[in-house]
Amino acid sequence: MAECIFCRIINGEIPSRIVFEDEWSLAFMDVANDVDGHILAVPKTHTKNILDCDDETLIQLMKTVKRISDHLTANCGYNGVNLLNASDESAGQSVPHFHIHIIPRRTGDGIDAWPHFGGAKRDMEEVFNTVRMK
Ligand code: AMP
């Protein structure tokens, strides 16, 4: 998509710090510079998010995420990763091209990467009956 910023990165029209690339996926440093090592992994085919992503694109993207995660922990001195994704504006997605945030973690690094939800508002049984796949 011509106006998509991540498609423009994939096409080389916008510079980026590329961490990994294969036929299906690209991974590059997030410009936010908000936490050390923040990486975004994206499919090369324009897909908005997990809701419109076909199985093969998703499989290949997650293979890339796994490969990068393995590299970070095996070769870069990290112990783990947080994987974050927002699919749809309602979930906080700001760039409408599917991406997985990879945050490399070290034991005791003090990074708070887990959301603080503030407590459920609805009865769990009622929600369960709504979301269960019958
Ligand atoms: P989200 O809010 O989950 O859609 O995340 C979008 C991410 O894209 C944010 O963390 C931004 O910092 C990042 N971002 C936006 N533009 C660029 C860019 N040109 N290069 C790298 N990361 C970007």
PDB file of N, CA and C in Angstrom, residues 32-99:
ATOM      1  N   ALA A  32      10.650   4.504  18.311  1.00  0.00           N
ATOM      2  CA  ALA A  32      10.199   5.135  19.562  1.00  0.00           C
ATOM      3  C   ALA A  32      11.356   5.321  20.544  1.00  0.00           C
ATOM      4  N   ASN A  33      12.334   4.420  20.497  1.00  0.00           N
ATOM      5  CA  ASN A  33      13.482   4.477  21.412  1.00  0.00           C
ATOM      6  C   ASN A  33      12.998   4.558  22.862  1.00  0.00           C
ATOM      7  N   ASP A  34      11.932   3.835  23.162  1.00  0.00           N
ATOM      8  CA  ASP A  34      11.316   3.889  24.481  1.00  0.00           C
ATOM      9  C   ASP A  34      11.841   2.828  25.438  1.00  0.00           C
ATOM     10  N   VAL A  35      12.431   1.779  24.891  1.00  0.00           N
ATOM     11  CA  VAL A  35      12.995   0.715  25.725  1.00  0.00           C
ATOM     12  C   VAL A  35      14.125   0.087  24.901  1.00  0.00           C
ATOM     13  N   ASP A  36      15.180  -0.347  25.556  1.00  0.00           N
ATOM     14  CA  ASP A  36      16.328  -0.894  24.823  1.00  0.00           C
ATOM     15  C   ASP A  36      15.898  -2.088  23.959  1.00  0.00           C
ATOM     16  N   GLY A  37      16.339  -2.086  22.715  1.00  0.00           N
ATOM     17  CA  GLY A  37      16.168  -3.264  21.863  1.00  0.00           C
ATOM     18  C   GLY A  37      14.798  -3.464  21.263  1.00  0.00           C
ATOM     19  N   HIS A  38      13.945  -2.446  21.309  1.00  0.00           N
ATOM     20  CA  HIS A  38      12.564  -2.568  20.800  1.00  0.00           C
ATOM     21  C   HIS A  38      12.581  -2.832  19.287  1.00  0.00           C
ATOM     22  N   ILE A  39      12.086  -4.010  18.897  1.00  0.00           N
ATOM     23  CA  ILE A  39      12.104  -4.459  17.496  1.00  0.00           C
ATOM     24  C   ILE A  39      10.663  -4.680  17.032  1.00  0.00           C
ATOM     25  N   LEU A  40      10.396  -4.377  15.777  1.00  0.00           N
ATOM     26  CA  LEU A  40       9.100  -4.687  15.171  1.00  0.00           C
ATOM     27  C   LEU A  40       9.301  -5.723  14.071  1.00  0.00           C
ATOM     28  N   ALA A  41       8.508  -6.780  14.085  1.00  0.00           N
ATOM     29  CA  ALA A  41       8.524  -7.777  13.009  1.00  0.00           C
ATOM     30  C   ALA A  41       7.231  -7.631  12.225  1.00  0.00           C
ATOM     31  N   VAL A  42       7.349  -7.522  10.898  1.00  0.00           N
ATOM     32  CA  VAL A  42       6.168  -7.274  10.057  1.00  0.00           C
ATOM     33  C   VAL A  42       6.157  -8.230   8.859  1.00  0.00           C
ATOM     34  N   PRO A  43       4.967  -8.568   8.371  1.00  0.00           N
ATOM     35  CA  PRO A  43       4.902  -9.324   7.112  1.00  0.00           C
ATOM     36  C   PRO A  43       5.166  -8.370   5.944  1.00  0.00           C
ATOM     37  N   LYS A  44       5.806  -8.875   4.901  1.00  0.00           N
ATOM     38  CA  LYS A  44       6.072  -8.020   3.731  1.00  0.00           C
ATOM     39  C   LYS A  44       4.798  -7.729   2.936  1.00  0.00           C
ATOM     40  N   THR A  45       3.848  -8.642   2.980  1.00  0.00           N
ATOM     41  CA  THR A  45       2.554  -8.404   2.342  1.00  0.00           C
ATOM     42  C   THR A  45       1.724  -7.506   3.246  1.00  0.00           C
ATOM     43  N   HIS A  46       1.101  -6.477   2.669  1.00  0.00           N
ATOM     44  CA  HIS A  46       0.301  -5.591   3.509  1.00  0.00           C
ATOM     45  C   HIS A  46      -0.911  -6.319   4.070  1.00  0.00           C
ATOM     46  N   THR A  47      -0.964  -6.335   5.381  1.00  0.00           N
ATOM     47  CA  THR A  47      -2.032  -6.969   6.138  1.00  0.00           C
ATOM     48  C   THR A  47      -2.252  -6.060   7.322  1.00  0.00           C
ATOM     49  N   LYS A  48      -3.487  -5.736   7.656  1.00  0.00           N
ATOM     50  CA  LYS A  48      -3.686  -4.758   8.727  1.00  0.00           C
ATOM     51  C   LYS A  48      -3.308  -5.325  10.097  1.00  0.00           C
ATOM     52  N   ASN A  49      -3.779  -6.516  10.374  1.00  0.00           N
ATOM     53  CA  ASN A  49      -3.510  -7.096  11.701  1.00  0.00           C
ATOM     54  C   ASN A  49      -3.900  -8.578  11.687  1.00  0.00           C
ATOM     55  N   ILE A  50      -3.913  -9.191  12.849  1.00  0.00           N
ATOM     56  CA  ILE A  50      -4.165 -10.639  12.909  1.00  0.00           C
ATOM     57  C   ILE A  50      -5.553 -11.000  12.375  1.00  0.00           C
ATOM     58  N   LEU A  51      -6.462 -10.024  12.374  1.00  0.00           N
ATOM     59  CA  LEU A  51      -7.843 -10.312  11.991  1.00  0.00           C
ATOM     60  C   LEU A  51      -8.026 -10.515  10.487  1.00  0.00           C
ATOM     61  N   ASP A  52      -7.115  -9.932   9.679  1.00  0.00           N
ATOM     62  CA  ASP A  52      -7.233 -10.148   8.229  1.00  0.00           C
ATOM     63  C   ASP A  52      -6.026 -10.907   7.667  1.00  0.00           C
ATOM     64  N   CYS A  53      -5.187 -11.429   8.545  1.00  0.00           N
ATOM     65  CA  CYS A  53      -3.957 -12.103   8.113  1.00  0.00           C
ATOM     66  C   CYS A  53      -4.250 -13.555   7.702  1.00  0.00           C
ATOM     67  N   ASP A  54      -3.751 -13.954   6.545  1.00  0.00           N
ATOM     68  CA  ASP A  54      -3.926 -15.351   6.132  1.00  0.00           C
ATOM     69  C   ASP A  54      -2.942 -16.241   6.902  1.00  0.00           C
ATOM     70  N   ASP A  55      -3.255 -17.530   6.932  1.00  0.00           N
ATOM     71  CA  ASP A  55      -2.498 -18.472   7.762  1.00  0.00           C
ATOM     72  C   ASP A  55      -1.014 -18.503   7.402  1.00  0.00           C
ATOM     73  N   GLU A  56      -0.694 -18.539   6.111  1.00  0.00           N
ATOM     74  CA  GLU A  56       0.705 -18.671   5.706  1.00  0.00           C
ATOM     75  C   GLU A  56       1.525 -17.441   6.119  1.00  0.00           C
ATOM     76  N   THR A  57       0.943 -16.259   5.944  1.00  0.00           N
ATOM     77  CA  THR A  57       1.628 -15.025   6.350  1.00  0.00           C
ATOM     78  C   THR A  57       1.862 -15.036   7.854  1.00  0.00           C
ATOM     79  N   LEU A  58       0.848 -15.468   8.589  1.00  0.00           N
ATOM     80  CA  LEU A  58       0.957 -15.512  10.048  1.00  0.00           C
ATOM     81  C   LEU A  58       2.025 -16.509  10.496  1.00  0.00           C
ATOM     82  N   ILE A  59       2.021 -17.681   9.883  1.00  0.00           N
ATOM     83  CA  ILE A  59       3.021 -18.708  10.220  1.00  0.00           C
ATOM     84  C   ILE A  59       4.419 -18.169   9.972  1.00  0.00           C
ATOM     85  N   GLN A  60       4.613 -17.548   8.818  1.00  0.00           N
ATOM     86  CA  GLN A  60       5.950 -17.043   8.473  1.00  0.00           C
ATOM     87  C   GLN A  60       6.365 -15.904   9.405  1.00  0.00           C
ATOM     88  N   LEU A  61       5.415 -15.040   9.759  1.00  0.00           N
ATOM     89  CA  LEU A  61       5.746 -13.935  10.675  1.00  0.00           C
ATOM     90  C   LEU A  61       6.151 -14.489  12.040  1.00  0.00           C
ATOM     91  N   MET A  62       5.402 -15.473  12.524  1.00  0.00           N
ATOM     92  CA  MET A  62       5.725 -16.013  13.844  1.00  0.00           C
ATOM     93  C   MET A  62       7.025 -16.815  13.828  1.00  0.00           C
ATOM     94  N   LYS A  63       7.362 -17.403  12.677  1.00  0.00           N
ATOM     95  CA  LYS A  63       8.674 -18.057  12.552  1.00  0.00           C
ATOM     96  C   LYS A  63       9.784 -17.015  12.692  1.00  0.00           C
ATOM     97  N   THR A  64       9.565 -15.854  12.089  1.00  0.00           N
ATOM     98  CA  THR A  64      10.548 -14.777  12.194  1.00  0.00           C
ATOM     99  C   THR A  64      10.657 -14.287  13.638  1.00  0.00           C
ATOM    100  N   VAL A  65       9.519 -14.144  14.299  1.00  0.00           N
ATOM    101  CA  VAL A  65       9.520 -13.704  15.700  1.00  0.00           C
ATOM    102  C   VAL A  65      10.295 -14.705  16.557  1.00  0.00           C
ATOM    103  N   LYS A  66      10.067 -15.978  16.317  1.00  0.00           N
ATOM    104  CA  LYS A  66      10.774 -17.038  17.060  1.00  0.00           C
ATOM    105  C   LYS A  66      12.273 -16.980  16.773  1.00  0.00           C
ATOM    106  N   ARG A  67      12.613 -16.798  15.515  1.00  0.00           N
ATOM    107  CA  ARG A  67      14.024 -16.747  15.114  1.00  0.00           C
ATOM    108  C   ARG A  67      14.750 -15.576  15.781  1.00  0.00           C
ATOM    109  N   ILE A  68      14.105 -14.419  15.789  1.00  0.00           N
ATOM    110  CA  ILE A  68      14.704 -13.241  16.431  1.00  0.00           C
ATOM    111  C   ILE A  68      14.800 -13.451  17.943  1.00  0.00           C
ATOM    112  N   SER A  69      13.761 -13.996  18.533  1.00  0.00           N
ATOM    113  CA  SER A  69      13.764 -14.248  19.980  1.00  0.00           C
ATOM    114  C   SER A  69      14.893 -15.211  20.350  1.00  0.00           C
ATOM    115  N   ASP A  70      15.064 -16.245  19.554  1.00  0.00           N
ATOM    116  CA  ASP A  70      16.159 -17.196  19.792  1.00  0.00           C
ATOM    117  C   ASP A  70      17.513 -16.501  19.668  1.00  0.00           C
ATOM    118  N   HIS A  71      17.650 -15.647  18.663  1.00  0.00           N
ATOM    119  CA  HIS A  71      18.907 -14.914  18.462  1.00  0.00           C
ATOM    120  C   HIS A  71      19.201 -14.004  19.648  1.00  0.00           C
ATOM    121  N   LEU A  72      18.174 -13.285  20.128  1.00  0.00           N
ATOM    122  CA  LEU A  72      18.381 -12.347  21.236  1.00  0.00           C
ATOM    123  C   LEU A  72      18.861 -13.074  22.488  1.00  0.00           C
ATOM    124  N   THR A  73      18.289 -14.254  22.729  1.00  0.00           N
ATOM    125  CA  THR A  73      18.640 -14.979  23.955  1.00  0.00           C
ATOM    126  C   THR A  73      19.904 -15.823  23.784  1.00  0.00           C
ATOM    127  N   ALA A  74      20.150 -16.315  22.590  1.00  0.00           N
ATOM    128  CA  ALA A  74      21.334 -17.174  22.389  1.00  0.00           C
ATOM    129  C   ALA A  74      22.601 -16.357  22.162  1.00  0.00           C
ATOM    130  N   ASN A  75      22.470 -15.203  21.518  1.00  0.00           N
ATOM    131  CA  ASN A  75      23.673 -14.483  21.054  1.00  0.00           C
ATOM    132  C   ASN A  75      23.834 -13.069  21.580  1.00  0.00           C
ATOM    133  N   CYS A  76      22.817 -12.519  22.211  1.00  0.00           N
ATOM    134  CA  CYS A  76      22.870 -11.083  22.550  1.00  0.00           C
ATOM    135  C   CYS A  76      22.805 -10.801  24.044  1.00  0.00           C
ATOM    136  N   GLY A  77      22.836 -11.827  24.871  1.00  0.00           N
ATOM    137  CA  GLY A  77      22.904 -11.609  26.320  1.00  0.00           C
ATOM    138  C   GLY A  77      21.563 -11.379  26.991  1.00  0.00           C
ATOM    139  N   TYR A  78      20.470 -11.615  26.282  1.00  0.00           N
ATOM    140  CA  TYR A  78      19.151 -11.477  26.902  1.00  0.00           C
ATOM    141  C   TYR A  78      18.664 -12.832  27.423  1.00  0.00           C
ATOM    142  N   ASN A  79      17.709 -12.762  28.379  1.00  0.00           N
ATOM    143  CA  ASN A  79      17.171 -13.986  28.973  1.00  0.00           C
ATOM    144  C   ASN A  79      15.777 -14.349  28.449  1.00  0.00           C
ATOM    145  N   GLY A  80      15.051 -13.348  27.959  1.00  0.00           N
ATOM    146  CA  GLY A  80      13.690 -13.601  27.504  1.00  0.00           C
ATOM    147  C   GLY A  80      13.192 -12.464  26.632  1.00  0.00           C
ATOM    148  N   VAL A  81      11.934 -12.541  26.274  1.00  0.00           N
ATOM    149  CA  VAL A  81      11.322 -11.488  25.448  1.00  0.00           C
ATOM    150  C   VAL A  81       9.876 -11.267  25.893  1.00  0.00           C
ATOM    151  N   ASN A  82       9.386 -10.048  25.708  1.00  0.00           N
ATOM    152  CA  ASN A  82       7.950  -9.795  25.697  1.00  0.00           C
ATOM    153  C   ASN A  82       7.542  -9.624  24.243  1.00  0.00           C
ATOM    154  N   LEU A  83       6.409 -10.240  23.863  1.00  0.00           N
ATOM    155  CA  LEU A  83       5.831 -10.071  22.534  1.00  0.00           C
ATOM    156  C   LEU A  83       4.515  -9.323  22.700  1.00  0.00           C
ATOM    157  N   LEU A  84       4.389  -8.209  21.994  1.00  0.00           N
ATOM    158  CA  LEU A  84       3.202  -7.377  22.143  1.00  0.00           C
ATOM    159  C   LEU A  84       2.570  -7.122  20.777  1.00  0.00           C
ATOM    160  N   ASN A  85       1.262  -7.063  20.738  1.00  0.00           N
ATOM    161  CA  ASN A  85       0.561  -6.763  19.481  1.00  0.00           C
ATOM    162  C   ASN A  85      -0.770  -6.096  19.792  1.00  0.00           C
ATOM    163  N   ALA A  86      -1.089  -5.073  19.042  1.00  0.00           N
ATOM    164  CA  ALA A  86      -2.424  -4.482  19.093  1.00  0.00           C
ATOM    165  C   ALA A  86      -3.066  -4.719  17.731  1.00  0.00           C
ATOM    166  N   SER A  87      -4.178  -5.406  17.707  1.00  0.00           N
ATOM    167  CA  SER A  87      -4.910  -5.652  16.458  1.00  0.00           C
ATOM    168  C   SER A  87      -6.214  -4.884  16.500  1.00  0.00           C
ATOM    169  N   ASP A  88      -6.306  -3.837  15.750  1.00  0.00           N
ATOM    170  CA  ASP A  88      -7.422  -2.894  15.615  1.00  0.00           C
ATOM    171  C   ASP A  88      -7.180  -1.647  16.490  1.00  0.00           C
ATOM    172  N   GLU A  89      -7.735  -0.563  16.007  1.00  0.00           N
ATOM    173  CA  GLU A  89      -7.627   0.712  16.739  1.00  0.00           C
ATOM    174  C   GLU A  89      -8.213   0.572  18.139  1.00  0.00           C
ATOM    175  N   SER A  90      -9.274  -0.243  18.293  1.00  0.00           N
ATOM    176  CA  SER A  90      -9.895  -0.429  19.619  1.00  0.00           C
ATOM    177  C   SER A  90      -8.908  -1.004  20.622  1.00  0.00           C
ATOM    178  N   ALA A  91      -7.897  -1.708  20.107  1.00  0.00           N
ATOM    179  CA  ALA A  91      -6.879  -2.336  20.967  1.00  0.00           C
ATOM    180  C   ALA A  91      -5.627  -1.477  21.072  1.00  0.00           C
ATOM    181  N   GLY A  92      -5.635  -0.316  20.429  1.00  0.00           N
ATOM    182  CA  GLY A  92      -4.489   0.586  20.523  1.00  0.00           C
ATOM    183  C   GLY A  92      -3.547   0.539  19.339  1.00  0.00           C
ATOM    184  N   GLN A  93      -3.954  -0.143  18.256  1.00  0.00           N
ATOM    185  CA  GLN A  93      -3.080  -0.201  17.075  1.00  0.00           C
ATOM    186  C   GLN A  93      -2.996   1.183  16.437  1.00  0.00           C
ATOM    187  N   SER A  94      -1.758   1.694  16.282  1.00  0.00           N
ATOM    188  CA  SER A  94      -1.596   3.032  15.695  1.00  0.00           C
ATOM    189  C   SER A  94      -1.083   2.979  14.263  1.00  0.00           C
ATOM    190  N   VAL A  95      -0.347   1.916  13.896  1.00  0.00           N
ATOM    191  CA  VAL A  95       0.112   1.757  12.509  1.00  0.00           C
ATOM    192  C   VAL A  95      -0.648   0.572  11.911  1.00  0.00           C
ATOM    193  N   PRO A  96      -1.464   0.822  10.860  1.00  0.00           N
ATOM    194  CA  PRO A  96      -2.334  -0.235  10.345  1.00  0.00           C
ATOM    195  C   PRO A  96      -1.654  -1.205   9.381  1.00  0.00           C
ATOM    196  N   HIS A  97      -0.492  -1.712   9.795  1.00  0.00           N
ATOM    197  CA  HIS A  97       0.199  -2.796   9.086  1.00  0.00           C
ATOM    198  C   HIS A  97       0.625  -3.750  10.197  1.00  0.00           C
ATOM    199  N   PHE A  98       0.220  -5.005  10.088  1.00  0.00           N
ATOM    200  CA  PHE A  98       0.435  -6.001  11.142  1.00  0.00           C
ATOM    201  C   PHE A  98       1.882  -5.979  11.656  1.00  0.00           C
ATOM    202  N   HIS A  99       2.054  -5.930  12.960  1.00  0.00           N
ATOM    203  CA  HIS A  99       3.408  -5.946  13.527  1.00  0.00           C
ATOM    204  C   HIS A  99       3.382  -6.551  14.920  1.00  0.00           C
TER     205      HIS A  99
END
